[in-house]
């Protein structure tokens, strides 16, 4: 794992944090018979989803032919964007477990083994590069943003959807760095990108999305509590819930683009 990540760097710890638990969502969706339009919600219970995802689509230049999703996990957000835009979506993920689960769930995504700082894709290839729930797990973001801007076509857009700090300053709470929208706007500017759109909302997903995600969480609680990685999954969930309950966080997306757009 790249040393820019705050999560543990050993292979076993990486899979406990990013691999096995995310595959449980795919397993739960199969067991519960969740499919079609509900499947992205089952797989990716992201902050303010799908509002921030649709907001990114609305802010980006149309048509979008190729989207690169950096740190795609099992691909729920990638699939939502694919369906919303009709674009070819290249899902960049370093966890082999997550990629295999994504292949089973979303056959139309292009699964690519790669790290956030080294995707292996050619420069200038993407009409849009997105990071959904990734930047808050990265302590030093400049290498990742270097790679994202390298991938952008001259009129491309970068979209960053995540949990953001609700206050006036960034919030570091291991394993996360929750940045303010202004911090992320400034980071984009440091990499030659101008703000196109910023939209913020409740950190909880929209009600239909949240109901599906809750069914999956309940299945995991019943069926995975004795598995390796469950404690890490539950600890991370409590960690986020505590911050949300205190009002520390918002769901937000920042969309930026080169000045020529």
Tab-separated table of C-alpha atoms in Angstrom:
chain	number	residue	atom	x	y	z
A	1	UNK	CA	0.000	0.000	0.000
A	2	UNK	CA	1.173	3.520	-0.733
A	3	UNK	CA	2.730	5.178	2.288
A	4	UNK	CA	0.423	8.172	1.753
A	5	UNK	CA	-2.386	6.132	3.287
A	6	UNK	CA	-2.951	6.325	7.029
A	7	UNK	CA	-4.372	2.803	7.146
A	8	UNK	CA	-1.990	-0.004	8.119
A	9	UNK	CA	0.457	-0.856	5.366
A	10	UNK	CA	0.871	-4.617	5.733
A	11	UNK	CA	-0.927	-6.843	3.246
A	12	UNK	CA	-3.037	-8.560	5.906
A	13	UNK	CA	-4.031	-5.291	7.552
A	14	UNK	CA	-4.803	-3.764	4.177
A	15	UNK	CA	-7.181	-6.577	3.324
A	16	UNK	CA	-8.778	-6.381	6.784
A	17	UNK	CA	-9.463	-2.686	6.257
A	18	UNK	CA	-10.103	-2.416	2.509
A	19	UNK	CA	-10.546	-5.984	1.246
A	20	UNK	CA	-12.615	-8.472	3.215
A	21	UNK	CA	-15.155	-6.022	4.700
A	22	UNK	CA	-16.019	-4.473	1.340
A	23	UNK	CA	-16.514	-7.914	-0.187
A	24	UNK	CA	-19.015	-8.638	2.577
A	25	UNK	CA	-21.292	-6.013	1.077
A	26	UNK	CA	-21.287	-7.902	-2.199
A	27	UNK	CA	-21.937	-11.168	-0.365
A	28	UNK	CA	-24.797	-9.570	1.552
A	29	UNK	CA	-26.342	-8.166	-1.625
A	30	UNK	CA	-26.385	-11.642	-3.155
A	31	UNK	CA	-27.860	-13.201	-0.016
A	32	UNK	CA	-30.550	-10.518	0.245
A	33	UNK	CA	-31.408	-10.591	-3.461
A	34	UNK	CA	-30.435	-6.942	-3.966
A	35	UNK	CA	-29.896	-6.169	-7.624
A	36	UNK	CA	-30.445	-3.690	-10.437
A	37	UNK	CA	-30.766	-0.039	-9.332
A	38	UNK	CA	-30.388	-0.922	-5.640
A	39	UNK	CA	-27.068	-2.707	-6.066
A	40	UNK	CA	-24.814	0.405	-6.123
A	41	UNK	CA	-26.431	1.533	-2.855
A	42	UNK	CA	-25.822	-1.876	-1.280
A	43	UNK	CA	-22.154	-1.810	-2.257
A	44	UNK	CA	-21.231	1.850	-1.672
A	45	UNK	CA	-23.059	3.576	1.216
A	46	UNK	CA	-21.179	6.816	0.647
A	47	UNK	CA	-21.703	10.179	2.307
A	48	UNK	CA	-24.605	12.088	0.731
A	49	UNK	CA	-24.924	9.476	-2.015
A	50	UNK	CA	-26.337	9.614	-4.601
A	51	UNK	CA	-26.786	13.400	-4.339
A	52	UNK	CA	-23.083	14.200	-4.579
A	53	UNK	CA	-22.582	11.713	-7.426
A	54	UNK	CA	-25.383	13.260	-9.464
A	55	UNK	CA	-24.030	16.700	-8.606
A	56	UNK	CA	-20.654	15.710	-10.062
A	57	UNK	CA	-22.304	14.497	-13.260
A	58	UNK	CA	-24.254	17.739	-13.608
A	59	UNK	CA	-21.118	19.853	-13.112
A	60	UNK	CA	-18.978	17.997	-15.645
A	61	UNK	CA	-18.818	18.694	-19.352
A	62	UNK	CA	-21.044	16.381	-21.373
A	63	UNK	CA	-20.613	13.975	-23.053
A	64	UNK	CA	-18.357	11.965	-20.767
A	65	UNK	CA	-16.757	9.170	-22.748
A	66	UNK	CA	-14.217	7.909	-20.200
A	67	UNK	CA	-14.262	8.209	-16.413
A	68	UNK	CA	-11.446	7.021	-14.144
A	69	UNK	CA	-12.487	6.201	-10.575
A	70	UNK	CA	-9.417	6.182	-8.314
A	71	UNK	CA	-9.827	3.883	-5.312
A	72	UNK	CA	-13.065	2.347	-6.568
A	73	UNK	CA	-13.465	-0.476	-4.036
A	74	UNK	CA	-16.200	-2.863	-5.147
A	75	UNK	CA	-17.442	-0.255	-7.581
A	76	UNK	CA	-20.842	0.951	-6.409
A	77	UNK	CA	-20.052	4.601	-7.118
A	78	UNK	CA	-18.324	3.647	-10.382
A	79	UNK	CA	-21.415	1.791	-11.545
A	80	UNK	CA	-23.726	4.649	-10.588
A	81	UNK	CA	-21.603	7.029	-12.668
A	82	UNK	CA	-21.506	4.582	-15.576
A	83	UNK	CA	-25.282	4.293	-15.628
A	84	UNK	CA	-25.803	8.035	-15.186
A	85	UNK	CA	-23.449	9.042	-18.011
A	86	UNK	CA	-23.075	6.081	-20.375
A	87	UNK	CA	-19.305	6.517	-20.125
A	88	UNK	CA	-16.713	3.759	-20.049
A	89	UNK	CA	-15.610	3.671	-16.408
A	90	UNK	CA	-12.140	2.450	-15.445
A	91	UNK	CA	-12.190	1.404	-11.798
A	92	UNK	CA	-8.731	1.667	-10.214
A	93	UNK	CA	-8.368	-0.528	-7.144
A	94	UNK	CA	-5.350	-2.103	-5.441
A	95	UNK	CA	-7.233	-4.740	-3.411
A	96	UNK	CA	-7.528	-7.964	-5.402
A	97	UNK	CA	-10.462	-9.030	-3.221
A	98	UNK	CA	-12.365	-5.851	-3.995
A	99	UNK	CA	-11.663	-6.130	-7.730
A	100	UNK	CA	-12.912	-9.716	-7.867
A	101	UNK	CA	-16.096	-8.792	-6.030
A	102	UNK	CA	-16.587	-5.831	-8.370
A	103	UNK	CA	-16.306	-8.088	-11.416
A	104	UNK	CA	-19.134	-10.208	-10.065
A	105	UNK	CA	-21.345	-7.247	-9.187
A	106	UNK	CA	-20.695	-4.887	-12.078
A	107	UNK	CA	-19.559	-6.677	-15.196
A	108	UNK	CA	-19.578	-3.520	-17.341
A	109	UNK	CA	-16.862	-1.741	-15.385
A	110	UNK	CA	-13.247	-1.934	-16.521
A	111	UNK	CA	-11.346	-3.248	-13.502
A	112	UNK	CA	-7.745	-2.009	-13.290
A	113	UNK	CA	-5.151	-3.029	-10.713
A	114	UNK	CA	-3.423	0.125	-9.583
A	115	UNK	CA	-2.623	2.469	-6.725
A	116	UNK	CA	-3.999	5.984	-6.357
A	117	UNK	CA	-0.590	7.440	-7.170
A	118	UNK	CA	0.172	4.976	-9.998
A	119	UNK	CA	-2.872	3.969	-12.018
A	120	UNK	CA	-0.921	2.730	-15.039
A	121	UNK	CA	-3.272	4.537	-17.449
A	122	UNK	CA	-1.986	6.904	-20.144
A	123	UNK	CA	-1.904	10.633	-19.497
A	124	UNK	CA	-4.726	12.783	-20.835
A	125	UNK	CA	-7.046	9.813	-21.273
A	126	UNK	CA	-9.966	10.771	-19.021
A	127	UNK	CA	-12.892	13.118	-19.519
A	128	UNK	CA	-13.369	12.851	-15.764
A	129	UNK	CA	-11.370	11.555	-12.824
A	130	UNK	CA	-13.272	10.917	-9.611
A	131	UNK	CA	-12.346	9.984	-6.061
A	132	UNK	CA	-15.237	8.876	-3.856
A	133	UNK	CA	-14.439	8.436	-0.183
A	134	UNK	CA	-10.713	8.242	-0.922
A	135	UNK	CA	-9.153	11.636	-0.187
A	136	UNK	CA	-10.117	11.475	3.493
A	137	UNK	CA	-7.972	8.340	3.809
A	138	UNK	CA	-4.881	10.018	2.391
A	139	UNK	CA	-2.568	11.977	4.655
A	140	UNK	CA	-0.427	13.560	1.927
A	141	UNK	CA	-2.653	14.178	-1.109
A	142	UNK	CA	-0.296	15.818	-3.590
A	143	UNK	CA	0.945	12.647	-5.302
A	144	UNK	CA	-2.613	11.440	-5.803
A	145	UNK	CA	-3.683	14.790	-7.207
A	146	UNK	CA	-0.609	14.778	-9.463
A	147	UNK	CA	-1.810	11.465	-10.890
A	148	UNK	CA	-5.402	12.643	-11.203
A	149	UNK	CA	-4.433	15.781	-13.110
A	150	UNK	CA	-2.041	13.771	-15.293
A	151	UNK	CA	-4.944	11.574	-16.363
A	152	UNK	CA	-7.251	14.472	-17.261
A	153	UNK	CA	-7.893	15.396	-20.877
A	154	UNK	CA	-7.463	19.144	-21.561
A	155	UNK	CA	-11.175	19.745	-20.972
A	156	UNK	CA	-11.556	17.102	-18.291
A	157	UNK	CA	-12.957	17.433	-14.781
A	158	UNK	CA	-11.852	16.182	-11.381
A	159	UNK	CA	-14.605	15.241	-8.920
A	160	UNK	CA	-13.914	14.598	-5.227
A	161	UNK	CA	-16.865	13.253	-3.207
A	162	UNK	CA	-16.213	12.502	0.438
A	163	UNK	CA	-16.880	13.282	4.065
A	164	UNK	CA	-15.606	16.820	4.647
A	165	UNK	CA	-15.006	18.766	7.856
A	166	UNK	CA	-18.058	20.851	8.739
A	167	UNK	CA	-16.071	23.510	10.632
A	168	UNK	CA	-13.533	26.083	9.554
A	169	UNK	CA	-10.486	23.826	9.856
A	170	UNK	CA	-9.449	20.330	8.840
A	171	UNK	CA	-10.094	17.479	11.251
A	172	UNK	CA	-7.517	14.706	11.644
A	173	UNK	CA	-9.022	11.614	13.256
A	174	UNK	CA	-7.162	8.386	12.533
A	175	UNK	CA	-7.348	6.844	10.006
A	176	UNK	CA	-8.940	9.893	8.355
A	177	UNK	CA	-8.101	13.447	7.461
A	178	UNK	CA	-11.414	15.236	6.983
A	179	UNK	CA	-10.662	18.392	5.025
A	180	UNK	CA	-12.861	21.433	4.620
A	181	UNK	CA	-14.272	22.169	1.157
A	182	UNK	CA	-11.995	25.220	1.020
A	183	UNK	CA	-8.932	23.088	1.745
A	184	UNK	CA	-9.808	20.781	-1.139
A	185	UNK	CA	-10.500	23.743	-3.432
A	186	UNK	CA	-7.068	25.109	-2.506
A	187	UNK	CA	-5.459	21.704	-3.153
A	188	UNK	CA	-7.024	21.639	-6.598
A	189	UNK	CA	-5.780	25.165	-7.267
A	190	UNK	CA	-2.266	24.108	-6.257
A	191	UNK	CA	-2.473	21.523	-9.036
A	192	UNK	CA	-3.617	23.984	-11.667
A	193	UNK	CA	-7.354	23.339	-11.431
A	194	UNK	CA	-10.104	25.909	-11.047
A	195	UNK	CA	-13.294	25.385	-9.079
A	196	UNK	CA	-16.326	24.471	-11.177
A	197	UNK	CA	-18.810	23.444	-8.499
A	198	UNK	CA	-19.045	22.637	-4.810
A	199	UNK	CA	-22.152	21.056	-3.338
A	200	UNK	CA	-22.673	19.903	0.212
A	201	UNK	CA	-25.379	17.968	1.988
A	202	UNK	CA	-26.243	15.699	4.874
A	203	UNK	CA	-23.457	13.143	5.479
A	204	UNK	CA	-26.101	10.414	5.599
A	205	UNK	CA	-27.052	8.979	2.185
A	206	UNK	CA	-30.423	9.912	0.701
A	207	UNK	CA	-33.246	7.862	2.329
A	208	UNK	CA	-33.748	5.229	-0.430
A	209	UNK	CA	-29.965	4.692	-0.643
A	210	UNK	CA	-29.655	4.605	3.158
A	211	UNK	CA	-32.406	1.987	3.519
A	212	UNK	CA	-30.627	-0.400	1.174
A	213	UNK	CA	-27.276	0.225	2.870
A	214	UNK	CA	-28.829	-0.425	6.285
A	215	UNK	CA	-30.124	-3.822	5.158
A	216	UNK	CA	-26.585	-4.745	4.161
A	217	UNK	CA	-25.122	-3.472	7.452
A	218	UNK	CA	-27.628	-5.572	9.394
A	219	UNK	CA	-26.721	-8.673	7.375
A	220	UNK	CA	-23.017	-8.094	8.051
A	221	UNK	CA	-23.700	-7.720	11.792
A	222	UNK	CA	-25.573	-11.042	11.839
A	223	UNK	CA	-23.248	-13.046	9.633
A	224	UNK	CA	-19.718	-11.635	9.802
A	225	UNK	CA	-19.120	-10.827	13.462
A	226	UNK	CA	-16.705	-13.754	13.895
A	227	UNK	CA	-14.752	-13.144	10.702
A	228	UNK	CA	-11.301	-11.610	10.368
A	229	UNK	CA	-11.683	-7.905	9.792
A	230	UNK	CA	-15.046	-7.507	11.523
A	231	UNK	CA	-13.619	-5.570	14.453
A	232	UNK	CA	-11.889	-3.159	12.065
A	233	UNK	CA	-15.127	-2.756	10.083
A	234	UNK	CA	-17.194	-2.100	13.208
A	235	UNK	CA	-14.577	0.241	14.676
A	236	UNK	CA	-14.495	2.307	11.492
A	237	UNK	CA	-18.286	2.470	11.365
A	238	UNK	CA	-18.522	3.660	14.984
A	239	UNK	CA	-15.743	6.153	14.344
A	240	UNK	CA	-17.656	7.787	11.492
A	241	UNK	CA	-21.017	7.642	13.259
A	242	UNK	CA	-19.586	9.448	16.284
A	243	UNK	CA	-18.241	12.277	14.153
A	244	UNK	CA	-21.508	12.559	12.219
A	245	UNK	CA	-23.572	12.589	15.422
A	246	UNK	CA	-21.423	15.415	16.792
A	247	UNK	CA	-21.968	17.424	13.611
A	248	UNK	CA	-18.287	17.320	12.670
A	249	UNK	CA	-18.834	16.187	9.086
A	250	UNK	CA	-20.769	16.973	5.917
A	251	UNK	CA	-21.144	15.086	2.658
A	252	UNK	CA	-19.720	17.140	-0.164
A	253	UNK	CA	-18.329	17.076	-3.680
A	254	UNK	CA	-15.835	19.457	-5.214
A	255	UNK	CA	-15.538	19.568	-8.994
A	256	UNK	CA	-12.564	21.323	-10.580
A	257	UNK	CA	-11.093	21.588	-14.072
A	258	UNK	CA	-8.170	23.072	-15.981
A	259	UNK	CA	-8.552	26.818	-16.684
A	260	UNK	CA	-9.213	26.241	-20.388
A	261	UNK	CA	-12.629	24.634	-19.708
